[in-house]
Amino acid sequence: MSVKDKLLEKGYEKQVEILERLALDCIILKTSKSKDEEFSLGESKIGGFPQLPPNFEWPKFNSKPLAFLAQLNLEQIAKYDTQKLLPATGMLYFFHEGGEKVWGFDPKDKGGFKVAYYDGDMSELTNIPLPNDLEDYLKFSPCKLEFSCGKSYPIDLYGLDDEFFDTITEYLEGTINKLFGYPDLIQGDIFLESQLVTNGLYCGSPAGYNNPKAKDLEQGASEWVLLFQLDSDDNANMMWGDVGRIYFTIKKQDLKNKAFDASWSSFQCS
């Protein structure tokens, strides 16, 4: 039974109607365990080692290599992209420091994550092993990906009775890797954080949010969207802090312009 059906069964018809109006399309990524040698060239994957274009320089932060998180073949994803937000071809690569130091609330975190876009010949991609100096806990197991269309709801807006909240959040107990939609937040608003931090405000304490500059910047939070949410995932032996998530956000105009290098990233856990 779906979450929607459970809510209707318990008499929450009006709330379901509201949720349906607020729902956003998203693309769900379901993982399954695999081996690197089982991937065809240019195939989407989470974990393992990447297939990189010629002359690609492995990203580093403070002289240490970033962890490889995922490569997503946009041609494979295109039919699930109901909003046509992504380019129809090419590959997106995601890297991150891993959450030991980079949480996304400090302007100095810039460079602690990377989103790279490649739209060249897929036959030129090469399987690249993980750097020898990459920490073992940042070497993730390769996973095949199954894509599907999904609906996303603003969990943080529910503010209703406990039974309703418990029912609507049941699905959060599972692993949720997705593109677009509402972020499934563990802590605060990642869009406001992205807006303030990329404009130079430190948001690791209330000081940044209380800065006089923040009030003028707040409305710009609506310019940001969720690009990719990567959950702690047992299939990939991937754990973000205490069962946390990594989020990649991007401004709508940068997404339209394929300026994926302008993405920001936030790290949250319990």
Short mmCIF file of C-alpha atoms in Angstrom, two decimals:
data_model
loop_
_atom_site.label_atom_id
_atom_site.label_comp_id
_atom_site.label_asym_id
_atom_site.label_seq_id
_atom_site.Cartn_x
_atom_site.Cartn_y
_atom_site.Cartn_z
CA MET A 1 0.00 0.00 0.00
CA SER A 2 1.34 3.44 -0.95
CA VAL A 3 1.70 6.28 1.53
CA LYS A 4 -1.15 8.05 -0.27
CA ASP A 5 -3.43 5.02 0.16
CA LYS A 6 -2.54 4.77 3.85
CA LEU A 7 -3.47 8.41 4.38
CA LEU A 8 -6.79 8.00 2.57
CA GLU A 9 -7.53 4.90 4.63
CA LYS A 10 -7.05 6.95 7.82
CA GLY A 11 -9.36 9.73 6.64
CA TYR A 12 -6.88 12.36 5.50
CA GLU A 13 -8.65 13.15 2.21
CA LYS A 14 -8.25 16.94 2.45
CA GLN A 15 -4.57 16.67 3.34
CA VAL A 16 -3.96 14.31 0.42
CA GLU A 17 -5.63 16.81 -1.89
CA ILE A 18 -3.24 19.50 -0.65
CA LEU A 19 -0.24 17.20 -1.01
CA GLU A 20 -1.18 16.35 -4.58
CA ARG A 21 -1.28 20.06 -5.43
CA LEU A 22 2.15 20.57 -3.86
CA ALA A 23 3.75 17.44 -5.34
CA LEU A 24 6.79 17.79 -7.57
CA ASP A 25 8.04 15.30 -10.11
CA CYS A 26 11.32 13.61 -9.33
CA ILE A 27 13.45 10.79 -10.71
CA ILE A 28 14.06 7.89 -8.34
CA LEU A 29 17.36 5.99 -8.46
CA LYS A 30 17.17 2.45 -7.08
CA THR A 31 20.50 0.71 -6.52
CA SER A 32 21.52 -2.93 -6.76
CA LYS A 33 24.89 -4.46 -5.99
CA SER A 34 27.20 -5.12 -8.93
CA LYS A 35 30.83 -5.31 -10.03
CA ASP A 36 32.81 -2.73 -12.00
CA GLU A 37 33.49 -5.16 -14.83
CA GLU A 38 29.73 -5.64 -15.34
CA PHE A 39 29.18 -2.04 -16.49
CA SER A 40 29.11 -1.11 -20.16
CA LEU A 41 30.97 2.01 -21.25
CA GLY A 42 28.98 5.11 -20.35
CA GLU A 43 26.49 3.31 -18.13
CA SER A 44 25.08 5.10 -15.09
CA LYS A 45 26.35 3.91 -11.73
CA ILE A 46 26.80 4.79 -8.08
CA GLY A 47 30.12 3.92 -6.44
CA GLY A 48 32.92 1.79 -7.84
CA PHE A 49 35.34 3.52 -10.16
CA PRO A 50 34.31 6.12 -12.72
CA GLN A 51 34.54 6.12 -16.49
CA LEU A 52 36.14 9.49 -17.20
CA PRO A 53 36.75 11.55 -20.36
CA PRO A 54 40.24 12.29 -21.70
CA ASN A 55 42.35 14.72 -19.68
CA PHE A 56 39.92 14.74 -16.75
CA GLU A 57 41.77 15.77 -13.60
CA TRP A 58 40.62 13.98 -10.46
CA PRO A 59 39.25 16.70 -8.14
CA LYS A 60 41.01 17.34 -4.83
CA PHE A 61 40.30 19.38 -1.72
CA ASN A 62 43.15 20.45 0.54
CA SER A 63 45.42 18.20 -1.52
CA LYS A 64 43.27 15.12 -0.85
CA PRO A 65 41.22 13.36 -3.55
CA LEU A 66 37.45 13.64 -3.41
CA ALA A 67 35.33 10.51 -3.28
CA PHE A 68 33.64 9.40 -6.48
CA LEU A 69 29.91 9.20 -5.84
CA ALA A 70 28.13 8.66 -9.14
CA GLN A 71 28.08 8.99 -12.89
CA LEU A 72 24.70 9.52 -14.54
CA ASN A 73 24.18 9.02 -18.26
CA LEU A 74 21.62 11.66 -19.19
CA GLU A 75 20.47 9.81 -22.29
CA GLN A 76 19.44 6.90 -20.05
CA ILE A 77 17.58 9.31 -17.77
CA ALA A 78 15.88 11.44 -20.43
CA LYS A 79 12.58 9.54 -20.62
CA TYR A 80 12.11 9.91 -16.86
CA ASP A 81 12.84 13.65 -16.90
CA THR A 82 9.22 14.75 -17.20
CA GLN A 83 10.13 18.40 -16.70
CA LYS A 84 12.94 18.30 -19.30
CA LEU A 85 15.32 19.98 -16.88
CA LEU A 86 18.44 18.04 -17.85
CA PRO A 87 20.34 17.98 -21.13
CA ALA A 88 19.22 15.03 -23.27
CA THR A 89 22.76 13.73 -23.68
CA GLY A 90 26.03 13.65 -21.79
CA MET A 91 27.26 12.47 -18.42
CA LEU A 92 27.08 14.04 -14.97
CA TYR A 93 29.79 13.15 -12.45
CA PHE A 94 29.48 13.74 -8.70
CA PHE A 95 32.37 13.92 -6.21
CA HIS A 96 32.48 14.89 -2.52
CA GLU A 97 34.93 15.18 0.37
CA GLY A 98 32.83 12.80 2.43
CA GLY A 99 31.53 14.93 5.28
CA GLU A 100 34.52 14.87 7.60
CA LYS A 101 35.11 18.59 7.06
CA VAL A 102 32.78 19.73 4.29
CA TRP A 103 29.15 20.19 5.33
CA GLY A 104 28.19 23.02 3.02
CA PHE A 105 27.52 25.73 5.61
CA ASP A 106 30.88 27.48 5.14
CA PRO A 107 31.92 29.47 2.04
CA LYS A 108 35.34 27.82 2.51
CA ASP A 109 33.70 24.47 1.62
CA LYS A 110 33.86 25.47 -2.03
CA GLY A 111 35.99 22.90 -3.78
CA GLY A 112 35.04 20.17 -1.30
CA PHE A 113 32.63 18.74 -3.88
CA LYS A 114 32.32 18.77 -7.63
CA VAL A 115 29.69 18.25 -10.31
CA ALA A 116 31.19 17.81 -13.77
CA TYR A 117 29.35 17.63 -17.09
CA TYR A 118 30.72 15.85 -20.15
CA ASP A 119 28.91 15.91 -23.50
CA GLY A 120 31.54 14.34 -25.71
CA ASP A 121 31.99 10.97 -27.36
CA MET A 122 31.15 8.21 -24.87
CA SER A 123 33.55 5.86 -26.64
CA GLU A 124 36.40 8.06 -25.37
CA LEU A 125 35.59 7.35 -21.73
CA THR A 126 38.13 5.31 -19.79
CA ASN A 127 37.74 3.21 -16.65
CA ILE A 128 39.84 4.99 -14.03
CA PRO A 129 40.81 3.29 -10.76
CA LEU A 130 40.32 5.13 -7.50
CA PRO A 131 43.33 7.15 -6.29
CA ASN A 132 45.70 5.21 -4.05
CA ASP A 133 45.56 7.95 -1.42
CA LEU A 134 41.75 7.95 -1.22
CA GLU A 135 40.61 6.97 2.26
CA ASP A 136 39.16 3.45 2.44
CA TYR A 137 35.84 4.66 3.85
CA LEU A 138 35.41 6.75 0.69
CA LYS A 139 35.79 3.77 -1.64
CA PHE A 140 32.22 2.75 -2.38
CA SER A 141 30.91 -0.47 -3.86
CA PRO A 142 29.61 -0.27 -7.45
CA CYS A 143 25.85 -0.27 -7.93
CA LYS A 144 23.64 -0.62 -10.98
CA LEU A 145 20.84 1.94 -11.22
CA GLU A 146 17.18 1.53 -12.05
CA PHE A 147 15.40 4.81 -12.84
CA SER A 148 11.71 5.56 -12.38
CA CYS A 149 9.39 8.56 -12.25
CA GLY A 150 8.32 9.59 -8.78
CA LYS A 151 6.40 12.18 -6.80
CA SER A 152 8.01 14.25 -4.07
CA TYR A 153 6.27 16.03 -1.19
CA PRO A 154 7.35 18.85 1.16
CA ILE A 155 7.75 16.80 4.33
CA ASP A 156 8.97 19.80 6.32
CA LEU A 157 5.64 21.60 5.78
CA TYR A 158 3.37 19.02 7.32
CA GLY A 159 3.07 20.43 10.87
CA LEU A 160 0.01 18.30 11.61
CA ASP A 161 -0.93 15.62 14.15
CA ASP A 162 1.51 12.86 15.09
CA GLU A 163 -0.37 10.08 13.29
CA PHE A 164 -0.36 11.99 10.02
CA PHE A 165 3.31 12.87 10.37
CA ASP A 166 4.25 9.28 11.22
CA THR A 167 2.37 7.97 8.21
CA ILE A 168 3.76 10.46 5.72
CA THR A 169 7.33 9.95 6.91
CA GLU A 170 7.22 6.14 6.79
CA TYR A 171 8.77 6.08 3.35
CA LEU A 172 11.77 8.06 4.65
CA GLU A 173 12.88 4.93 6.47
CA GLY A 174 14.06 3.55 3.13
CA THR A 175 16.91 4.72 0.95
CA ILE A 176 15.94 7.67 -1.24
CA ASN A 177 18.32 8.57 -4.04
CA LYS A 178 16.70 11.00 -6.44
CA LEU A 179 17.03 13.84 -8.90
CA PHE A 180 14.83 16.93 -8.40
CA GLY A 181 11.71 17.24 -6.26
CA TYR A 182 11.72 18.28 -2.61
CA PRO A 183 14.80 17.38 -0.56
CA ASP A 184 14.11 14.93 2.25
CA LEU A 185 15.68 17.06 4.93
CA ILE A 186 17.25 15.87 8.16
CA GLN A 187 18.13 19.36 9.39
CA GLY A 188 17.59 22.84 7.93
CA ASP A 189 16.64 24.46 4.62
CA ILE A 190 19.35 23.63 2.07
CA PHE A 191 18.09 26.18 -0.46
CA LEU A 192 18.43 29.09 1.96
CA GLU A 193 21.78 27.71 3.09
CA SER A 194 22.99 27.46 -0.52
CA GLN A 195 21.88 31.00 -1.23
CA LEU A 196 23.53 32.53 1.83
CA VAL A 197 26.76 30.54 1.75
CA THR A 198 27.41 31.13 -1.94
CA ASN A 199 27.04 34.83 -1.17
CA GLY A 200 29.73 34.69 1.49
CA LEU A 201 27.80 34.10 4.73
CA TYR A 202 28.91 31.44 7.22
CA CYS A 203 25.83 29.41 8.22
CA GLY A 204 27.35 27.03 10.73
CA SER A 205 25.84 29.19 13.48
CA PRO A 206 22.87 31.59 13.75
CA ALA A 207 25.20 34.50 12.96
CA GLY A 208 24.98 34.00 9.22
CA TYR A 209 21.19 33.83 9.20
CA ASN A 210 21.00 36.90 11.44
CA ASN A 211 23.41 38.91 9.34
CA PRO A 212 21.70 42.04 7.92
CA LYS A 213 22.82 40.91 4.47
CA ALA A 214 20.82 37.68 4.86
CA LYS A 215 17.44 39.44 4.73
CA ASP A 216 18.21 40.90 1.31
CA LEU A 217 19.42 37.52 0.06
CA GLU A 218 16.57 35.36 1.40
CA GLN A 219 14.24 35.73 -1.56
CA GLY A 220 16.99 34.32 -3.79
CA ALA A 221 16.57 30.94 -2.06
CA SER A 222 13.65 30.28 -4.40
CA GLU A 223 16.09 30.31 -7.33
CA TRP A 224 17.64 27.03 -6.11
CA VAL A 225 16.44 23.50 -6.87
CA LEU A 226 17.51 20.05 -5.78
CA LEU A 227 19.74 18.50 -8.42
CA PHE A 228 20.69 15.24 -6.69
CA GLN A 229 20.00 13.68 -3.31
CA LEU A 230 22.32 10.81 -2.38
CA ASP A 231 21.31 8.78 0.65
CA SER A 232 23.30 6.50 2.91
CA ASP A 233 23.06 3.29 0.89
CA ASP A 234 23.88 -0.20 2.14
CA ASN A 235 24.22 -1.55 -1.40
CA ALA A 236 27.07 0.88 -2.04
CA ASN A 237 28.53 0.56 1.49
CA MET A 238 27.91 4.29 1.65
CA MET A 239 27.29 5.95 5.00
CA TRP A 240 27.07 9.72 5.48
CA GLY A 241 27.72 10.47 9.14
CA ASP A 242 24.90 8.96 11.22
CA VAL A 243 22.67 7.69 8.38
CA GLY A 244 22.75 11.05 6.64
CA ARG A 245 22.34 12.38 3.13
CA ILE A 246 24.29 14.50 0.68
CA TYR A 247 22.39 17.05 -1.38
CA PHE A 248 23.51 18.87 -4.51
CA THR A 249 21.63 22.07 -5.31
CA ILE A 250 21.79 24.36 -8.32
CA LYS A 251 20.20 27.63 -9.42
CA LYS A 252 17.49 27.27 -12.05
CA GLN A 253 19.34 29.50 -14.49
CA ASP A 254 22.60 27.59 -14.04
CA LEU A 255 20.73 24.35 -14.66
CA LYS A 256 19.23 25.79 -17.82
CA ASN A 257 22.68 26.94 -18.95
CA LYS A 258 24.26 23.55 -18.11
CA ALA A 259 26.55 25.33 -15.63
CA PHE A 260 26.76 22.32 -13.35
CA ASP A 261 30.08 23.47 -11.91
CA ALA A 262 28.06 26.20 -10.13
CA SER A 263 26.28 23.59 -7.99
CA TRP A 264 26.51 23.69 -4.21
CA SER A 265 26.39 20.76 -1.81
CA SER A 266 25.01 20.27 1.69
CA PHE A 267 25.66 17.37 4.07
CA GLN A 268 23.13 16.45 6.76
CA CYS A 269 22.80 13.66 9.30
CA SER A 270 21.02 13.04 12.60
#
